[in-house]
Coordinates of C-alpha atoms in Angstrom, one line a residue:
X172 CA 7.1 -10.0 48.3
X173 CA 10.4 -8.1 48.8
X174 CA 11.4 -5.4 47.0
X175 CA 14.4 -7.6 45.3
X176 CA 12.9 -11.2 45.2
X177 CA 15.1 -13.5 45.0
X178 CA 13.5 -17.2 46.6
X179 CA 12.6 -19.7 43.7
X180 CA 9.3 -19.2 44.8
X181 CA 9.2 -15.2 44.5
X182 CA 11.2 -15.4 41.0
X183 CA 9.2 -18.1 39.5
X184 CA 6.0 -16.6 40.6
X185 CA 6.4 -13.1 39.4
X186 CA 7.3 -14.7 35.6
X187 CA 4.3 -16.6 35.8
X188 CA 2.3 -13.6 36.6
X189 CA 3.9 -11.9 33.9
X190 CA 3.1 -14.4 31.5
X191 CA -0.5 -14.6 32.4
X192 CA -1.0 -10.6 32.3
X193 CA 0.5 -10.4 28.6
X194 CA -1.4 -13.9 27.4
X195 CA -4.7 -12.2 29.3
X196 CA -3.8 -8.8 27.1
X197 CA -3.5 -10.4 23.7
X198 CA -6.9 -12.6 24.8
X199 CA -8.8 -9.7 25.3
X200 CA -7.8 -7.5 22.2
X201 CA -8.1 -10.2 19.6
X202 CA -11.8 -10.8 21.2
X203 CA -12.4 -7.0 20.6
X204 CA -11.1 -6.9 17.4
X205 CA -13.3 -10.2 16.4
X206 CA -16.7 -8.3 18.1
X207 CA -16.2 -5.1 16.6
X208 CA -15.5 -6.7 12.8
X209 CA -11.8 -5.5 12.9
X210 CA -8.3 -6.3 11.4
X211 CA -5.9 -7.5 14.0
X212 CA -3.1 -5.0 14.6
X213 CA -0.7 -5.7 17.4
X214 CA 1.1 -3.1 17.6
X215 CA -0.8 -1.3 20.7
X216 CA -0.7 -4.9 23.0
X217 CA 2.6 -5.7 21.5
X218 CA 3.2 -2.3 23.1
X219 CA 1.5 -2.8 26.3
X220 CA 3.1 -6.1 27.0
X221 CA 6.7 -5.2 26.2
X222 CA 6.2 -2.4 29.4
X223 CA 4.5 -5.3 31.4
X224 CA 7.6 -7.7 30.5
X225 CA 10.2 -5.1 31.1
X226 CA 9.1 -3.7 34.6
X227 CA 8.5 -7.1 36.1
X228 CA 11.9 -8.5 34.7
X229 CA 13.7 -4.9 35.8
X230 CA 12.1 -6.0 39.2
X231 CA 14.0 -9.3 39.2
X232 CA 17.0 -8.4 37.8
X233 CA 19.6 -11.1 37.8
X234 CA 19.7 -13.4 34.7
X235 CA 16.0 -12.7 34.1
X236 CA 16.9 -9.4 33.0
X237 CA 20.0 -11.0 31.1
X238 CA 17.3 -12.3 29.0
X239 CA 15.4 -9.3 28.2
X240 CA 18.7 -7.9 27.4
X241 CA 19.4 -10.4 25.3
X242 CA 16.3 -9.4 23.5
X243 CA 16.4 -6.3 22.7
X244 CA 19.0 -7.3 20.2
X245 CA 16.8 -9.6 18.4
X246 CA 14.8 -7.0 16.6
X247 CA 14.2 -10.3 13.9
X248 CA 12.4 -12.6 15.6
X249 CA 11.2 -10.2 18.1
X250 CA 8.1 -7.4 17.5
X251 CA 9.6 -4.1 17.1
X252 CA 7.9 -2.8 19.9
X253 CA 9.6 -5.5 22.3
X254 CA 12.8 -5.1 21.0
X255 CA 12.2 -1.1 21.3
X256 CA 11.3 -1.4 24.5
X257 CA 13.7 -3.7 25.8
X258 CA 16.7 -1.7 25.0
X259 CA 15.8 -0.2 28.5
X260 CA 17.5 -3.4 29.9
X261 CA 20.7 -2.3 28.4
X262 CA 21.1 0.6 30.6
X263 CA 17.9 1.6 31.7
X264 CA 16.8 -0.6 35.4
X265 CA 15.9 0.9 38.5
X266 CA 18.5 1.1 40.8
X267 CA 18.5 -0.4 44.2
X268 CA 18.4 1.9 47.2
X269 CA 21.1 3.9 49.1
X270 CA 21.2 2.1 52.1
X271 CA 21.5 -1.0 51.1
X272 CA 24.6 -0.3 48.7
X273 CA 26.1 1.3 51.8
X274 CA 25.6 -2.3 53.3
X275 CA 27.1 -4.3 50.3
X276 CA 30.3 -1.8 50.0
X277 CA 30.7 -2.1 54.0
X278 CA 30.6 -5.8 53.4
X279 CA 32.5 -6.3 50.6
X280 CA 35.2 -3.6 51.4
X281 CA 35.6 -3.3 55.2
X282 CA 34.2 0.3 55.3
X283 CA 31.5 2.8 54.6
X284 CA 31.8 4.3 51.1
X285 CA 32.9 7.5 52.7
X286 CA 35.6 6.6 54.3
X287 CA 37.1 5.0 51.5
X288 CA 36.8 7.5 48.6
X289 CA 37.3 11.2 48.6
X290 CA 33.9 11.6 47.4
X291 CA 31.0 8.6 46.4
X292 CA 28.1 9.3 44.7
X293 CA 25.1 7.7 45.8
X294 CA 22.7 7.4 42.9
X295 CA 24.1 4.8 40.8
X296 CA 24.1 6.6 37.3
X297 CA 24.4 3.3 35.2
X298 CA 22.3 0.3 36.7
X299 CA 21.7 -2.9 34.4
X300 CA 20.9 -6.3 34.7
X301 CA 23.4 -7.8 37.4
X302 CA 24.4 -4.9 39.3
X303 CA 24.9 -0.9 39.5
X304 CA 27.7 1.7 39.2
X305 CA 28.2 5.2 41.0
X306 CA 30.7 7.9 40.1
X307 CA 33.4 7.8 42.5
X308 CA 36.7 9.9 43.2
X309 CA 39.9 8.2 44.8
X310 CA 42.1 10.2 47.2
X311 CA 44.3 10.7 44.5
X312 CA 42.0 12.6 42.7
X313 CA 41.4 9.5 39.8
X314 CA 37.8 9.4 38.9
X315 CA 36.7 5.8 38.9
X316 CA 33.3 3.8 38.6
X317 CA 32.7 1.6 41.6
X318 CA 30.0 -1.5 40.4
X319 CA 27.9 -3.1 42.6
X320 CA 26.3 -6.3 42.3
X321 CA 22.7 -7.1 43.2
X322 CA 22.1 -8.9 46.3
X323 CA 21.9 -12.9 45.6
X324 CA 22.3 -12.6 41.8
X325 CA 24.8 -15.7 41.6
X326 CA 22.5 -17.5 44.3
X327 CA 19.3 -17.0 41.7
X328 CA 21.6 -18.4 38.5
X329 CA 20.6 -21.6 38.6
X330 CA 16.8 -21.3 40.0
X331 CA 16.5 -18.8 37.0
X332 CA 17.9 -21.5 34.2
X333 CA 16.2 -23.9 35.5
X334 CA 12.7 -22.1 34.6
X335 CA 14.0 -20.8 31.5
X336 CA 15.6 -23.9 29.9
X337 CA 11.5 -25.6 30.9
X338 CA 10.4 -23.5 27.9
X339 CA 13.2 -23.4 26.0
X340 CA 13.1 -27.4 25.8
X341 CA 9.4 -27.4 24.9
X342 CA 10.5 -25.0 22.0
X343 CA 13.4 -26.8 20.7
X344 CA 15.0 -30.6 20.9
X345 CA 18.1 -32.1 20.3
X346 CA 21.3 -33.4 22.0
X347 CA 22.8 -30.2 22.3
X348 CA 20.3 -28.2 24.2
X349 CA 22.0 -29.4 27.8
X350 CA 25.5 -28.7 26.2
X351 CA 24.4 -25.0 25.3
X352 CA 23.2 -24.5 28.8
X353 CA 25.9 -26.0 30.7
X354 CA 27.8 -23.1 28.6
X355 CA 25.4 -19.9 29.3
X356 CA 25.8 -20.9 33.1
X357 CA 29.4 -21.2 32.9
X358 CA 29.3 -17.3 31.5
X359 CA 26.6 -16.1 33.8
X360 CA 29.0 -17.7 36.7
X361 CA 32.0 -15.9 35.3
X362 CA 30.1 -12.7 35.0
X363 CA 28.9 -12.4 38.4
X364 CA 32.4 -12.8 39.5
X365 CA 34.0 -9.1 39.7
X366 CA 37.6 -10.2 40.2
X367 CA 37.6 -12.4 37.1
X368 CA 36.2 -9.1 35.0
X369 CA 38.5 -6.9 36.9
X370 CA 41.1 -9.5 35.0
X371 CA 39.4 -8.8 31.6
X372 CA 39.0 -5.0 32.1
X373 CA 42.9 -5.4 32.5
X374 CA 43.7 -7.6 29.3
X375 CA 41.5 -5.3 27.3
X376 CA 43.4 -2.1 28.6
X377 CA 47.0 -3.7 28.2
X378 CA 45.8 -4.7 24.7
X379 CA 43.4 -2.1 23.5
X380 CA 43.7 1.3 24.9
X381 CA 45.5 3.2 22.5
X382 CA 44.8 4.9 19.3
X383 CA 40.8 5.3 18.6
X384 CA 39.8 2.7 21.9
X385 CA 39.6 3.6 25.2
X386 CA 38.9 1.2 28.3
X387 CA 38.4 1.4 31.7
X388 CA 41.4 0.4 34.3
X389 CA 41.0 -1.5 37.0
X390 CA 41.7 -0.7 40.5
X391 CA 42.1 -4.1 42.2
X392 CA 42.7 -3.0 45.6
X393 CA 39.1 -1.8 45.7
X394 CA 37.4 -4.5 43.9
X395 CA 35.9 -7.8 45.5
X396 CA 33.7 -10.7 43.8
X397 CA 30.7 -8.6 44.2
X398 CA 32.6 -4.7 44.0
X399 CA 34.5 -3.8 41.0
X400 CA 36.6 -0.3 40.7
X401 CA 37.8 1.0 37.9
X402 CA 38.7 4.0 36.2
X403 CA 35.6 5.8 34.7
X404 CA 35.3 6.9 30.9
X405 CA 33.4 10.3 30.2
X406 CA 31.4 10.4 27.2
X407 CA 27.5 9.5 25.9
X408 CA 26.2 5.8 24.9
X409 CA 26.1 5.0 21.0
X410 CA 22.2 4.8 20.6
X411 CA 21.8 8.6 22.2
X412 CA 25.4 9.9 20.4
X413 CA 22.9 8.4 17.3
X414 CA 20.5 10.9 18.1
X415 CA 22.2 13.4 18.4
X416 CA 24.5 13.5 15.6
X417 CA 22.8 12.7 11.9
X418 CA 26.0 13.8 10.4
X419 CA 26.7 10.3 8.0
X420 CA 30.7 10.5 7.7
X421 CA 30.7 10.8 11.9
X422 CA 28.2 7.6 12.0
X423 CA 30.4 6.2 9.1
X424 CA 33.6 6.7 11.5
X425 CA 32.1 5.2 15.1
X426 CA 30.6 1.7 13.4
X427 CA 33.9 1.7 11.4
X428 CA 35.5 1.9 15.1
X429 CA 33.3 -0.9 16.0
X430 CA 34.3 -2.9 13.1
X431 CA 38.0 -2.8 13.9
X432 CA 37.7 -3.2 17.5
X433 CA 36.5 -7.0 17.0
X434 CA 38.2 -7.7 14.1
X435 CA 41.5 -6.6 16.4
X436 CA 40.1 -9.0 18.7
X437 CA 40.0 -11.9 16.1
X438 CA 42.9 -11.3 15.0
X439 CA 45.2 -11.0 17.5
X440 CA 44.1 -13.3 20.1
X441 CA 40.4 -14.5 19.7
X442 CA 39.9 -13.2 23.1
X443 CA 36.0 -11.9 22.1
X444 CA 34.1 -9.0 23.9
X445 CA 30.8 -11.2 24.0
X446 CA 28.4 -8.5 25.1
X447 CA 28.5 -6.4 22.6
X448 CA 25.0 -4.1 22.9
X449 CA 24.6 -0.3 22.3
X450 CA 25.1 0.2 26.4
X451 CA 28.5 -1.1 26.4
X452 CA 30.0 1.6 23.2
X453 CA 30.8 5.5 24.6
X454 CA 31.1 8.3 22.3
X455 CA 33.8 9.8 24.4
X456 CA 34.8 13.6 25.1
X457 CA 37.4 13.4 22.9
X458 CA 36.4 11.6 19.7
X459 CA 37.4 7.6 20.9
X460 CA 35.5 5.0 21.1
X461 CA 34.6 3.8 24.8
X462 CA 34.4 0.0 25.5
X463 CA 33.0 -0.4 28.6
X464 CA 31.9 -4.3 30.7
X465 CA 34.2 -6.8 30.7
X466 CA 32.2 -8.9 32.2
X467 CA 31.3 -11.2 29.8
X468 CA 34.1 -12.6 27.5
X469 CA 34.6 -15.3 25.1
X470 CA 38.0 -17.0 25.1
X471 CA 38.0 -19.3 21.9
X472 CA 39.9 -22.6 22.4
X473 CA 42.2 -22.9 19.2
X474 CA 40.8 -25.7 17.3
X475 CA 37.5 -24.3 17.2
X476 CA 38.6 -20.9 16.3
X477 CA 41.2 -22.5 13.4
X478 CA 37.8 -24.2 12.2
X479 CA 35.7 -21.5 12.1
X480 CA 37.7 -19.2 10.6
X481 CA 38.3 -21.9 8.1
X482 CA 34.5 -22.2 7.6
X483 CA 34.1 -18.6 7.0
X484 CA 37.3 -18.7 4.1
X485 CA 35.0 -22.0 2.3
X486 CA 32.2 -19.7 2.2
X487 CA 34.1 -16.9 0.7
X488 CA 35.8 -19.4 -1.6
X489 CA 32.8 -21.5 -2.3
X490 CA 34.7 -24.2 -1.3
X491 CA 31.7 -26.8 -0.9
X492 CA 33.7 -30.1 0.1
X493 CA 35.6 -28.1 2.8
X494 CA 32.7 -26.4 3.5
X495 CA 30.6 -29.3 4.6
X496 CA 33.9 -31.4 6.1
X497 CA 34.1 -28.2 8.5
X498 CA 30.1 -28.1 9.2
X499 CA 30.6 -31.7 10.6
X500 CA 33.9 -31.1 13.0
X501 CA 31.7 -28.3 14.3
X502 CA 29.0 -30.0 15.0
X503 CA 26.7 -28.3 12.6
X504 CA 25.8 -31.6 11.2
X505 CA 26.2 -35.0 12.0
X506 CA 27.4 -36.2 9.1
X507 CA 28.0 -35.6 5.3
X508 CA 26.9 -39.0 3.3
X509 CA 23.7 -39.9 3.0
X510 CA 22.2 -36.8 4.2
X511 CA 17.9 -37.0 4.7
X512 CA 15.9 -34.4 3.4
X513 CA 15.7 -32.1 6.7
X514 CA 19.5 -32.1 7.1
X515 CA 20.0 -31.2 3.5
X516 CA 17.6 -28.6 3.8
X517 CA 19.5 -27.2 7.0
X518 CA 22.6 -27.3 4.8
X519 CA 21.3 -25.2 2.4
X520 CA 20.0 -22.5 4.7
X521 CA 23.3 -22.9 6.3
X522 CA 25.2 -22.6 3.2
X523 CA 22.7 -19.2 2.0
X524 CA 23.4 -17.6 5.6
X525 CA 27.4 -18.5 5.3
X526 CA 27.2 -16.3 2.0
X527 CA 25.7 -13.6 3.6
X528 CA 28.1 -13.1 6.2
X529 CA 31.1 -12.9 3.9
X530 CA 29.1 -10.9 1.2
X531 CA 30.8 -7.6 3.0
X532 CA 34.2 -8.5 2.6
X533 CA 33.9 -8.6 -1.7
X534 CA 33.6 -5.2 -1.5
X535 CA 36.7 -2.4 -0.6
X536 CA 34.0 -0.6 1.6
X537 CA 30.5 -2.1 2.4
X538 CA 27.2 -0.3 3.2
X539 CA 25.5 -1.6 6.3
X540 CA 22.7 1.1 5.9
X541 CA 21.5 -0.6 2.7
X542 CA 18.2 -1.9 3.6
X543 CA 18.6 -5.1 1.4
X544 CA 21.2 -6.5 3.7
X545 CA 19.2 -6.0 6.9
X546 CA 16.1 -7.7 5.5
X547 CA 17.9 -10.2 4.0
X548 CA 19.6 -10.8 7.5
X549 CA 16.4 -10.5 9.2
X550 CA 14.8 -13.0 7.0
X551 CA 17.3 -15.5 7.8
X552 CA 16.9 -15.1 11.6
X553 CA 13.1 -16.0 11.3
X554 CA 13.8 -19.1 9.0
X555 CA 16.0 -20.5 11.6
X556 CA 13.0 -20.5 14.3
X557 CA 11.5 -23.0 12.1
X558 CA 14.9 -25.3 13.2
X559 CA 13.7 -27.2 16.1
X560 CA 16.7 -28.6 16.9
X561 CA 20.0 -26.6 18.1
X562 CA 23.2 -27.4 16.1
X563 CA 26.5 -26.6 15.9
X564 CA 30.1 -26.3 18.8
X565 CA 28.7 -24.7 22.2
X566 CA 31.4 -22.1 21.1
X567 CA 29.4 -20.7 18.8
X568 CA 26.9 -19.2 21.2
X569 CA 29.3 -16.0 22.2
X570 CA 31.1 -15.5 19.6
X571 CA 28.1 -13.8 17.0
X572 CA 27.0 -11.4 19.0
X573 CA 28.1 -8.2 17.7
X574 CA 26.2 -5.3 17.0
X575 CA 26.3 -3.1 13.1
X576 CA 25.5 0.7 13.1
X577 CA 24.3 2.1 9.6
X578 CA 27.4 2.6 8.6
X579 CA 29.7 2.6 5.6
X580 CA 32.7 0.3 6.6
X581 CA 36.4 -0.5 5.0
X582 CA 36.4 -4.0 4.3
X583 CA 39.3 -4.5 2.6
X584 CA 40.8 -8.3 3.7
X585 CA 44.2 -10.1 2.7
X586 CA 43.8 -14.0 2.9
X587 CA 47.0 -15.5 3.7
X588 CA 47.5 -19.6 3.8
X589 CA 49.2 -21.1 7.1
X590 CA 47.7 -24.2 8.4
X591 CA 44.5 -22.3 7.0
X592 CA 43.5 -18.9 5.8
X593 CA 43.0 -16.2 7.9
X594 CA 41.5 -12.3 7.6
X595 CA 45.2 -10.5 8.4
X596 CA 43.4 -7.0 8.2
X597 CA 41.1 -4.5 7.6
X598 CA 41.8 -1.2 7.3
X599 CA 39.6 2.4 7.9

């Protein structure tokens, strides 16, 4: 098997190895515990199997690793230890070798990383799920980050859904289960397409890079589908600027940076960074906030984005007949007479969860470090695994995920009323 598989055959077969190594682990430790008259504690397997999980996914890369990525922010329905050790995927992978990203720059760019830069560094010192980036300078003395994608990650896209959405449908039914894949590979497509992100990087740094935010810009003349250029951004990733600094009015000021960057995004345009882990924040040399990968972006078409903000102003209101008129034009439920018993059930789940997600914005500033809300939060994500069946617009699927430091943050929003109500502001 190559060092990068990428056949069906290589890609399924190393998952199904995977899968049998970790059931074959958690076989033989309960079977120990049972002989030897013990308590089952998982921690130690859980462990074990997370390193098992990661290294043969970091071996794939591609959108298998998309998915461990995507773990690693689901510390709710996930062990701790998986979603610990997962965070690796974020900006953690092994890189692939020198030569062969001498190849795909040659390819890609007409010549030999050396003889386009002034200097090229040739350990990647960022690699993640879909490709790596080097440290770069231009002849005119810019220092960029050159991206490279893996070899055949948009070719594997489909061969990789494909064996995901097998499990996923013996997990889950309902309707909508094609409609939310057809969307995921419509993202996964756009994100393996550097020109289109080179686009984004641009929007974002026409829109955002002032003030507090800093973002990467993009060189175009060195970028291809598969080789992105763009300006590089000194400074240290969120989880290990954490760390470093226990100082709680400094935490208090980077998560309320976080909060405004998406809330700006909201409200100006609805144009939504949608991959929004610890990987992609930079605590930057000069006390901004670095966004980095553009990559993967949510543009909300306007009559979902009207509704949902609506949605969110009925649960702040407790506006219950609005509330479930909205849950039916998106899709959340099929209807709102004559609801059965399971549908009302969802409904009231959906309406406790609603409540929690506007619960910060009663208060002038809200807590994020209080325990109670995480919990609360946390409990909710593990009662909607007992929900079989997916609901609610496709839209949905990129536009919650966001991640909250333990942080104190200004919550302070004006409703106005025009063809709806809207959050107008928040202020730090």
């Amino acid at each position: 098997m190559s060092d990068y598989p990428s056949s069906k055959f290589e890609r399924g077969s190393t998952i199904a190895k995977t899968g049998l190594k970790m059931g074959t682990n958690y076989a033989k430790h309960h079977l120990k515990n049972v002989l030897q008259g013990k308590k089952n504690n998982f921690r130690e397997v859980h462990r074990k199997n997370a390193n098992i999980m990661f290294n043969e996914l970091a071996k794939l890369r591609g959108t298998a690793l998309k998915m461990a990525q995507a773990m690693s922010l689901d510390t709710a329905m996930l062990p701790g230890e998986f979603a610990e050790i997962m965070t690796q995927a974020q900006y953690s992978v092994p890189p692939i070798n020198r030569a062969l990203v001498r190849t795909l720059i040659k390819k890609e760019l007409g010549e030999y990383p050396e003889n386009i830069f002034a200097s090229f560094e040739p350990d990647a010192f960022a690699a993640a799920s879909l490709g790596q980036v080097h440290r770069a300078e231009l002849r005119d003395g810019r220092k960029v980050a050159v991206k490279v994608q893996y070899p055949n990650v948009r070719e594997t896209i489909d061969s990789d859904l494909a064996m995901v959405k097998v499990i996923y449908k013996r997990l889950v039914q309902g309707k909508l289960a094609d409609e939310y894949f057809t969307e995921v590979r419509e993202k996964l497509m756009e994100e393996t397409d550097y020109l289109n992100e080179g686009k984004q990087i641009r929007f974002f740094h026409d829109k955002y890079n002032q003030g507090d935010f800093v973002t990467p810009e993009w060189i175009p003349e060195l970028s291809t589908g598969k080789v992105l250029t763009m300006t590089f951004i000194e400074g240290i990733h969120i989880n290990e600027f954490l760390r470093r600094h226990d100082d709680q009015e400094m935490r208090n000021r980077y998560g309320q940076l976080i909060w405004d960057f998406f809330h700006a995004q909201i409200n100006d345009t609805c144009t939504i960074h949608a991959d929004a882990h610890p990987g992609n924040f930079l605590y930057t040399t000069d006390g901004r906030l670095g966004v980095l990968d553009f990559g993967c972006v949510k543009v909300c078409p306007a009559d979902f984005f009207s509704r949902y903000m609506e949605l969110f102003v009925a649960h702040f209101n407790q506006h219950e007949n609005r509330m479930l008129q909205l849950y039916k034009e998106l899709e959340i439920i099929d209807d709102i007479q004559d609801l059965n018993e399971s549908e009302l059930d969802f409904v009231n789940f959906t309406r406790r969860l609603g409540r929690l997600f506007v619960n910060p914005y009663h208060f002038d500033t809200f807590d994020f470090s209080d325990d109670r809300f995480s919990e609360e939060f946390n409990g909710y994500a593990r009662e909607a695994v007992g929900y079989k069946e997916p609901r609610g617009s496709k839209h949905f699927i990129f536009m919650a995920r966001g991640q909250v430091l333990k942080n104190k943050a200004t919550c302070r929003v004006m409703f106005i009323s025009a063809g709806g109500l809207f959050p107008s502001g928040l202020t730090c």
